[in-house]
mmCIF file of C-alpha atoms in Angstrom:
data_model
loop_
_atom_site.group_PDB
_atom_site.id
_atom_site.type_symbol
_atom_site.label_atom_id
_atom_site.label_comp_id
_atom_site.label_asym_id
_atom_site.label_seq_id
_atom_site.Cartn_x
_atom_site.Cartn_y
_atom_site.Cartn_z
ATOM 1 C CA ALA A 1 -45.464 -3.225 -67.886
ATOM 2 C CA GLN A 2 -43.510 -1.370 -65.290
ATOM 3 C CA SER A 3 -44.630 -2.025 -61.744
ATOM 4 C CA VAL A 4 -43.758 -1.477 -58.120
ATOM 5 C CA SER A 5 -44.165 -4.220 -55.567
ATOM 6 C CA GLN A 6 -44.379 -3.688 -51.827
ATOM 7 C CA HIS A 7 -43.839 -6.914 -49.949
ATOM 8 C CA ASN A 8 -45.822 -6.252 -46.812
ATOM 9 C CA HIS A 9 -49.426 -5.135 -46.900
ATOM 10 C CA HIS A 10 -49.949 -4.787 -43.179
ATOM 11 C CA VAL A 11 -47.242 -4.494 -40.530
ATOM 12 C CA ILE A 12 -47.840 -4.305 -36.787
ATOM 13 C CA LEU A 13 -44.978 -3.240 -34.507
ATOM 14 C CA SER A 14 -44.518 -2.150 -30.945
ATOM 15 C CA GLU A 15 -42.974 1.222 -30.193
ATOM 16 C CA ALA A 16 -39.169 1.230 -30.363
ATOM 17 C CA ALA A 17 -39.097 -1.734 -32.726
ATOM 18 C CA SER A 18 -37.110 -1.432 -35.927
ATOM 19 C CA LEU A 19 -38.879 -1.115 -39.253
ATOM 20 C CA GLU A 20 -38.029 -2.262 -42.737
ATOM 21 C CA LEU A 21 -40.536 -2.062 -45.574
ATOM 22 C CA GLY A 22 -39.623 -3.732 -48.822
ATOM 23 C CA CYS A 23 -40.031 -2.209 -52.272
ATOM 24 C CA ASN A 24 -39.022 -3.618 -55.651
ATOM 25 C CA TYR A 25 -39.578 -2.147 -59.094
ATOM 26 C CA SER A 26 -39.527 -3.738 -62.504
ATOM 27 C CA TYR A 27 -37.732 -1.313 -64.794
ATOM 28 C CA GLY A 28 -34.181 -1.659 -65.993
ATOM 29 C CA GLY A 29 -33.500 1.916 -66.971
ATOM 30 C CA THR A 30 -32.707 4.959 -64.898
ATOM 31 C CA VAL A 31 -35.289 5.620 -62.259
ATOM 32 C CA ASN A 32 -36.058 8.126 -59.578
ATOM 33 C CA LEU A 33 -37.430 6.608 -56.386
ATOM 34 C CA PHE A 34 -39.694 7.914 -53.665
ATOM 35 C CA TRP A 35 -41.370 6.934 -50.456
ATOM 36 C CA TYR A 36 -44.599 8.730 -49.584
ATOM 37 C CA VAL A 37 -46.547 8.547 -46.331
ATOM 38 C CA GLN A 38 -50.232 9.074 -45.735
ATOM 39 C CA TYR A 39 -51.121 9.688 -42.091
ATOM 40 C CA PRO A 40 -54.746 9.050 -41.084
ATOM 41 C CA GLY A 41 -56.910 11.828 -42.456
ATOM 42 C CA GLN A 42 -54.024 13.607 -44.164
ATOM 43 C CA HIS A 43 -52.752 13.860 -47.722
ATOM 44 C CA LEU A 44 -49.777 12.114 -49.242
ATOM 45 C CA GLN A 45 -46.468 13.562 -48.094
ATOM 46 C CA LEU A 46 -42.972 12.896 -49.350
ATOM 47 C CA LEU A 47 -40.769 11.021 -46.866
ATOM 48 C CA LEU A 48 -37.641 10.809 -48.975
ATOM 49 C CA LYS A 49 -36.386 10.550 -52.532
ATOM 50 C CA TYR A 50 -33.473 9.165 -54.513
ATOM 51 C CA PHE A 51 -32.289 10.673 -57.773
ATOM 52 C CA SER A 52 -28.572 9.980 -57.925
ATOM 53 C CA GLY A 53 -25.436 9.787 -55.821
ATOM 54 C CA ASP A 54 -25.288 8.149 -52.405
ATOM 55 C CA PRO A 55 -27.675 5.184 -52.505
ATOM 56 C CA LEU A 56 -28.464 5.628 -48.817
ATOM 57 C CA VAL A 57 -30.870 8.523 -48.503
ATOM 58 C CA LYS A 58 -32.207 10.101 -45.366
ATOM 59 C CA GLY A 59 -35.657 11.599 -45.093
ATOM 60 C CA ILE A 60 -37.837 13.258 -42.547
ATOM 61 C CA LYS A 61 -38.707 11.881 -39.120
ATOM 62 C CA GLY A 62 -35.696 9.559 -38.938
ATOM 63 C CA PHE A 63 -36.563 7.475 -42.005
ATOM 64 C CA GLU A 64 -33.947 6.295 -44.475
ATOM 65 C CA ALA A 65 -33.926 4.136 -47.582
ATOM 66 C CA GLU A 66 -31.288 2.279 -49.525
ATOM 67 C CA PHE A 67 -31.267 1.986 -53.296
ATOM 68 C CA ILE A 68 -29.759 -1.315 -54.442
ATOM 69 C CA LYS A 69 -29.674 -1.160 -58.221
ATOM 70 C CA SER A 70 -28.696 -4.807 -58.700
ATOM 71 C CA LYS A 71 -31.747 -5.892 -56.740
ATOM 72 C CA PHE A 72 -34.132 -3.244 -58.146
ATOM 73 C CA SER A 73 -34.953 -2.440 -54.539
ATOM 74 C CA PHE A 74 -35.543 0.668 -52.455
ATOM 75 C CA ASN A 75 -36.350 -0.493 -48.928
ATOM 76 C CA LEU A 76 -37.479 1.915 -46.240
ATOM 77 C CA ARG A 77 -36.027 1.690 -42.740
ATOM 78 C CA LYS A 78 -36.340 3.304 -39.346
ATOM 79 C CA PRO A 79 -34.355 2.112 -36.326
ATOM 80 C CA SER A 80 -37.037 2.833 -33.739
ATOM 81 C CA VAL A 81 -40.672 3.482 -34.612
ATOM 82 C CA GLN A 82 -43.079 5.651 -32.672
ATOM 83 C CA TRP A 83 -46.834 5.467 -32.293
ATOM 84 C CA SER A 84 -47.056 8.573 -34.481
ATOM 85 C CA ASP A 85 -45.547 6.598 -37.385
ATOM 86 C CA THR A 86 -48.854 4.745 -37.771
ATOM 87 C CA ALA A 87 -49.749 5.443 -41.386
ATOM 88 C CA GLU A 88 -49.836 4.044 -44.899
ATOM 89 C CA TYR A 89 -46.547 4.004 -46.774
ATOM 90 C CA PHE A 90 -46.195 4.025 -50.542
ATOM 91 C CA CYS A 91 -43.139 3.359 -52.637
ATOM 92 C CA ALA A 92 -43.137 5.080 -56.039
ATOM 93 C CA VAL A 93 -40.979 5.240 -59.146
ATOM 94 C CA ILE A 94 -40.590 7.674 -62.011
ATOM 95 C CA HIS A 95 -38.615 6.604 -65.045
ATOM 96 C CA SER A 96 -35.969 9.187 -65.751
ATOM 97 C CA GLY A 97 -37.196 11.428 -68.538
ATOM 98 C CA ASN A 98 -40.857 10.627 -67.852
ATOM 99 C CA THR A 99 -41.501 13.427 -65.466
ATOM 100 C CA GLY A 100 -45.200 12.946 -64.958
ATOM 101 C CA LYS A 101 -46.009 9.345 -64.320
ATOM 102 C CA LEU A 102 -45.376 8.266 -60.762
ATOM 103 C CA ILE A 103 -45.915 4.506 -60.490
ATOM 104 C CA PHE A 104 -46.973 3.535 -56.984
ATOM 105 C CA GLY A 105 -46.896 0.286 -55.106
ATOM 106 C CA GLN A 106 -50.100 -0.796 -53.435
ATOM 107 C CA GLY A 107 -49.001 0.467 -50.065
ATOM 108 C CA THR A 108 -48.130 -0.903 -46.650
ATOM 109 C CA THR A 109 -50.251 -0.117 -43.630
ATOM 110 C CA LEU A 110 -48.073 0.303 -40.558
ATOM 111 C CA GLN A 111 -49.704 0.062 -37.145
ATOM 112 C CA VAL A 112 -47.501 0.936 -34.178
ATOM 113 C CA LYS A 113 -48.781 -0.167 -30.798
ATOM 114 C CA PRO A 114 -47.937 2.123 -27.844
ATOM 115 C CA GLU B 1 -47.022 29.512 -49.858
ATOM 116 C CA THR B 2 -50.392 27.884 -50.576
ATOM 117 C CA GLY B 3 -50.426 24.138 -51.016
ATOM 118 C CA VAL B 4 -52.446 22.062 -53.468
ATOM 119 C CA THR B 5 -56.171 22.345 -52.877
ATOM 120 C CA GLN B 6 -58.991 20.220 -54.270
ATOM 121 C CA SER B 7 -62.752 20.539 -54.366
ATOM 122 C CA PRO B 8 -65.127 19.167 -53.465
ATOM 123 C CA THR B 9 -63.968 17.003 -50.565
ATOM 124 C CA HIS B 10 -66.644 14.389 -51.066
ATOM 125 C CA LEU B 11 -69.073 13.673 -53.861
ATOM 126 C CA ILE B 12 -71.816 11.128 -54.417
ATOM 127 C CA LYS B 13 -73.052 10.401 -57.930
ATOM 128 C CA THR B 14 -75.101 7.724 -59.621
ATOM 129 C CA ARG B 15 -74.035 5.479 -62.445
ATOM 130 C CA GLY B 16 -74.143 7.175 -65.839
ATOM 131 C CA GLN B 17 -73.766 10.695 -64.488
ATOM 132 C CA GLN B 18 -70.888 13.052 -65.179
ATOM 133 C CA VAL B 19 -68.590 14.651 -62.596
ATOM 134 C CA THR B 20 -66.063 17.476 -62.530
ATOM 135 C CA LEU B 21 -63.326 17.646 -59.926
ATOM 136 C CA ARG B 22 -61.151 20.702 -59.399
ATOM 137 C CA CYS B 23 -57.584 21.316 -58.353
ATOM 138 C CA SER B 24 -55.558 24.431 -57.616
ATOM 139 C CA SER B 25 -51.845 23.902 -57.919
ATOM 140 C CA GLN B 26 -49.257 25.043 -55.444
ATOM 141 C CA SER B 27 -48.011 28.567 -55.998
ATOM 142 C CA GLY B 28 -45.409 28.679 -58.778
ATOM 143 C CA HIS B 29 -46.207 25.204 -60.125
ATOM 144 C CA ASN B 30 -47.247 24.913 -63.777
ATOM 145 C CA THR B 31 -47.801 21.167 -64.007
ATOM 146 C CA VAL B 32 -50.706 19.174 -62.635
ATOM 147 C CA SER B 33 -51.032 15.393 -62.476
ATOM 148 C CA TRP B 34 -54.165 13.434 -61.588
ATOM 149 C CA TYR B 35 -54.269 10.053 -59.874
ATOM 150 C CA GLN B 36 -57.009 7.606 -58.947
ATOM 151 C CA GLN B 37 -56.640 5.733 -55.660
ATOM 152 C CA ALA B 38 -59.057 2.869 -55.196
ATOM 153 C CA LEU B 39 -59.611 1.528 -51.701
ATOM 154 C CA GLY B 40 -56.622 -0.479 -50.515
ATOM 155 C CA GLN B 41 -54.537 0.368 -53.575
ATOM 156 C CA GLY B 42 -51.798 2.796 -54.460
ATOM 157 C CA PRO B 43 -52.575 5.812 -56.624
ATOM 158 C CA GLN B 44 -52.729 5.192 -60.385
ATOM 159 C CA PHE B 45 -51.674 7.881 -62.844
ATOM 160 C CA ILE B 46 -54.530 9.221 -64.983
ATOM 161 C CA PHE B 47 -52.858 12.075 -66.894
ATOM 162 C CA GLN B 48 -50.726 15.159 -66.577
ATOM 163 C CA TYR B 49 -51.220 18.697 -67.826
ATOM 164 C CA TYR B 50 -48.404 21.103 -68.582
ATOM 165 C CA ARG B 51 -49.034 24.584 -69.948
ATOM 166 C CA GLU B 52 -52.660 23.716 -70.681
ATOM 167 C CA GLU B 53 -51.804 20.653 -72.803
ATOM 168 C CA GLU B 54 -52.098 16.983 -71.897
ATOM 169 C CA ASN B 55 -48.562 15.746 -71.328
ATOM 170 C CA GLY B 56 -48.846 12.028 -70.730
ATOM 171 C CA ARG B 57 -51.708 9.677 -69.989
ATOM 172 C CA GLY B 58 -52.109 6.475 -68.064
ATOM 173 C CA ASN B 59 -54.302 3.499 -68.857
ATOM 174 C CA PHE B 60 -57.664 5.224 -68.492
ATOM 175 C CA PRO B 61 -60.479 5.391 -71.071
ATOM 176 C CA PRO B 62 -61.351 8.592 -72.978
ATOM 177 C CA ARG B 63 -64.325 9.277 -70.699
ATOM 178 C CA PHE B 64 -61.664 10.561 -68.292
ATOM 179 C CA SER B 65 -60.681 13.975 -69.579
ATOM 180 C CA GLY B 66 -59.108 17.086 -68.210
ATOM 181 C CA LEU B 67 -58.369 20.732 -68.608
ATOM 182 C CA GLN B 68 -55.736 23.107 -67.373
ATOM 183 C CA PHE B 69 -56.364 26.821 -67.187
ATOM 184 C CA PRO B 70 -53.958 29.752 -67.674
ATOM 185 C CA ASN B 71 -53.600 30.084 -63.882
ATOM 186 C CA TYR B 72 -52.487 26.397 -63.865
ATOM 187 C CA SER B 73 -55.548 25.159 -62.001
ATOM 188 C CA SER B 74 -57.048 22.010 -63.444
ATOM 189 C CA GLU B 75 -60.225 20.003 -63.810
ATOM 190 C CA LEU B 76 -60.788 16.287 -64.109
ATOM 191 C CA ASN B 77 -63.985 15.292 -65.868
ATOM 192 C CA VAL B 78 -65.425 11.805 -65.854
ATOM 193 C CA ASN B 79 -68.363 10.957 -68.104
ATOM 194 C CA ALA B 80 -70.724 7.990 -67.924
ATOM 195 C CA LEU B 81 -69.715 7.131 -64.381
ATOM 196 C CA GLU B 82 -69.324 3.484 -63.484
ATOM 197 C CA LEU B 83 -69.379 1.853 -60.071
ATOM 198 C CA ASP B 84 -65.631 1.130 -60.344
ATOM 199 C CA ASP B 85 -64.944 4.850 -60.620
ATOM 200 C CA SER B 86 -65.563 5.099 -56.878
ATOM 201 C CA ALA B 87 -62.196 6.151 -55.501
ATOM 202 C CA LEU B 88 -60.117 8.943 -54.031
ATOM 203 C CA TYR B 89 -58.963 11.278 -56.800
ATOM 204 C CA LEU B 90 -55.678 12.983 -56.114
ATOM 205 C CA CYS B 91 -54.177 15.993 -57.765
ATOM 206 C CA ALA B 92 -50.458 16.746 -57.594
ATOM 207 C CA SER B 93 -48.589 19.797 -58.776
ATOM 208 C CA SER B 94 -44.962 20.209 -59.717
ATOM 209 C CA TYR B 95 -42.571 22.499 -61.558
ATOM 210 C CA PRO B 96 -40.560 20.719 -64.267
ATOM 211 C CA GLY B 97 -36.979 21.746 -64.522
ATOM 212 C CA THR B 98 -36.295 21.846 -60.827
ATOM 213 C CA THR B 99 -33.707 19.423 -59.591
ATOM 214 C CA TYR B 100 -36.073 16.941 -58.076
ATOM 215 C CA ASN B 101 -39.349 17.537 -59.910
ATOM 216 C CA GLU B 102 -41.174 16.606 -56.747
ATOM 217 C CA GLN B 103 -44.932 16.250 -56.928
ATOM 218 C CA PHE B 104 -46.954 17.805 -54.128
ATOM 219 C CA PHE B 105 -50.295 16.183 -53.450
ATOM 220 C CA GLY B 106 -53.622 17.665 -52.463
ATOM 221 C CA PRO B 107 -56.013 16.103 -49.950
ATOM 222 C CA GLY B 108 -58.098 14.425 -52.647
ATOM 223 C CA THR B 109 -61.760 14.200 -53.597
ATOM 224 C CA ARG B 110 -63.623 11.099 -52.440
ATOM 225 C CA LEU B 111 -66.042 10.073 -55.214
ATOM 226 C CA THR B 112 -68.725 7.504 -54.524
ATOM 227 C CA VAL B 113 -70.724 6.144 -57.439
ATOM 228 C CA LEU B 114 -73.993 4.413 -56.550
#
């Protein structure tokens, strides 16, 4: 079965530290890739997405992610985190042509200490 | 532009009861997807409705059913509730055919089954 794996369940960083959250998926066909964020008390919001083209995609709030097809990976990065980045982060995949079924990883809780 | 709304916010039921959750899609969106998010897990796809027809289903039993209405709002019904049905239920709307087919999530309904 197709799946998404997020390597880190809980990450604690100090402000200004760099962030990288790992994400791997297990499907060999064409995929569309997403990172969603869920701030405390808020609903899921899209951070960034990859559909085609440049494998390095930039999202909101200074986040970026790199799609490496050979590694089935889509890692999320931010050079310098802020306290306001404290949230839960979800990687998700849709198989191209299957427009409805987002497959999510189990999430990574990021805690940024001021 | 109105975002995705869900009702109720919270709900407490007992085992064996039935529950109906409601979702209003974002303006202009004709597709609604439902997800179940258990505590500490990523959302899991339940099913999707497009033009009032079920358009894809995840690995959930038939006691999970849904409806979509002509105004594209949707209901999720769960019969014979079990303790493991306790979760956050998320609704997401989208408009197929757009370049990115992005799903926009509502705030969710927190269901507790006692």
